[in-house]
XYZ file of C-alpha atoms in Angstrom:
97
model
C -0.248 17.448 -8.415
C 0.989 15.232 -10.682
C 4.912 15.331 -12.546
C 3.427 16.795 -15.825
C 1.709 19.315 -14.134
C 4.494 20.206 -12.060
C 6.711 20.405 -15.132
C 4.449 22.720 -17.211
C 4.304 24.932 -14.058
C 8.206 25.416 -13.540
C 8.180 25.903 -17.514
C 6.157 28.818 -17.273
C 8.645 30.221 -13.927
C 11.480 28.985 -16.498
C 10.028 31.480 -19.068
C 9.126 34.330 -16.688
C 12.740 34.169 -15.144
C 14.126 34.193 -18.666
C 11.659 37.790 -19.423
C 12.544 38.991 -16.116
C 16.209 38.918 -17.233
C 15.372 41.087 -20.226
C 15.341 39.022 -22.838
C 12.386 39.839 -24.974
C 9.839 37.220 -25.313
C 10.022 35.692 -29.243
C 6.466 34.282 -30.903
C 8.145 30.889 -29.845
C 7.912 31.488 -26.291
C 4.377 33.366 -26.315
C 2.612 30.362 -28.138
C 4.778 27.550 -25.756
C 3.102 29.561 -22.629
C -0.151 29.735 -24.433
C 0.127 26.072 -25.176
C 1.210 25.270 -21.157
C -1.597 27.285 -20.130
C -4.002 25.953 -22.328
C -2.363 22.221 -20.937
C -2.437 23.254 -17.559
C -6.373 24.150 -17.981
C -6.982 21.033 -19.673
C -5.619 18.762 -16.839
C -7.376 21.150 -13.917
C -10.761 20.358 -15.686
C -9.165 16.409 -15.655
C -9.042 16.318 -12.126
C -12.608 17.465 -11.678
C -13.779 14.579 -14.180
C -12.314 12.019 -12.014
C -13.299 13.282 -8.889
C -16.902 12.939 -10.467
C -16.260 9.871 -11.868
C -14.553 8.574 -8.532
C -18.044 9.942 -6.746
C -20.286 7.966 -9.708
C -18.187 4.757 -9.138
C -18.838 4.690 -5.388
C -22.338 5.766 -5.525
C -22.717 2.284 -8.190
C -20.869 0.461 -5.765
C -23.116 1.625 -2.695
C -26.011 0.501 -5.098
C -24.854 -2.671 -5.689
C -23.765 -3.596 -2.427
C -27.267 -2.757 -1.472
C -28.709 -4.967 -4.276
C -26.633 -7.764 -3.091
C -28.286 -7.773 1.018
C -31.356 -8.213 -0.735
C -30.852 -11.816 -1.902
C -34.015 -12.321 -3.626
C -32.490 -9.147 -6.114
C -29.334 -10.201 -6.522
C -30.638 -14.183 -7.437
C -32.569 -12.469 -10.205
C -29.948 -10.492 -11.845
C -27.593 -13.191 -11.255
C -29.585 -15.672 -12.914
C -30.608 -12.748 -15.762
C -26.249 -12.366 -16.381
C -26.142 -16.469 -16.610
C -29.133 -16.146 -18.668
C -27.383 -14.015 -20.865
C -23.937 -16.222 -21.388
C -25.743 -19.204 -22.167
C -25.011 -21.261 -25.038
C -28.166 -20.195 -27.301
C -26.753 -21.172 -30.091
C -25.367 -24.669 -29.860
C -21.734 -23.742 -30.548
C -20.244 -25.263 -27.335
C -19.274 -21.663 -26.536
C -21.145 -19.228 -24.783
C -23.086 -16.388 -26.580
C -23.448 -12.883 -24.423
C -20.995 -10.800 -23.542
């Protein structure tokens, strides 16, 4: 859990504690917890995007590792990426990415 998320959590507890007290709730504080919540939803969903993304990353890497034992692969895409910078143009730069 990161600081935000901590934060928008003990700002909810802040306004609960101040409705507990009696204080009745203005349209301020309703939209500021519907806005937290709405946050807090937001950056639950975020962590399950990078957990994916963490799993895609790893599952390239595995790939490529992979490609790379098989020397005869990794030659050819290695030559296709130098392919790819060469000068085609006659700049003296290199064209690609």
């Amino acid at each position: 859990m990161n600081n935000h998320y901590r934060a928008a959590i003990d700002g909810l507890n802040e306004i609960r504690a101040i409705a507990n007290q009696g204080v009745p709730p203005t349209e301020a504080t309703a939209l500021a917890v519907t806005q937290t919540r709405a946050i807090l939803a937001v950056a639950e969903e975020q962590a399950k995007t990078n957990v994916l993304l963490e799993t895609a990353n790893l599952i390239a890497y595995a790939q490529l590792c992979s490609t790379m034992r098989d020397g005869a692969k990794f030659a050819k895409a290695r030559n296709a990426a130098e392919l790819a910078m060469k000068d085609t143009d006659n700049d003296g730069e290199e064209d690609g990415f």
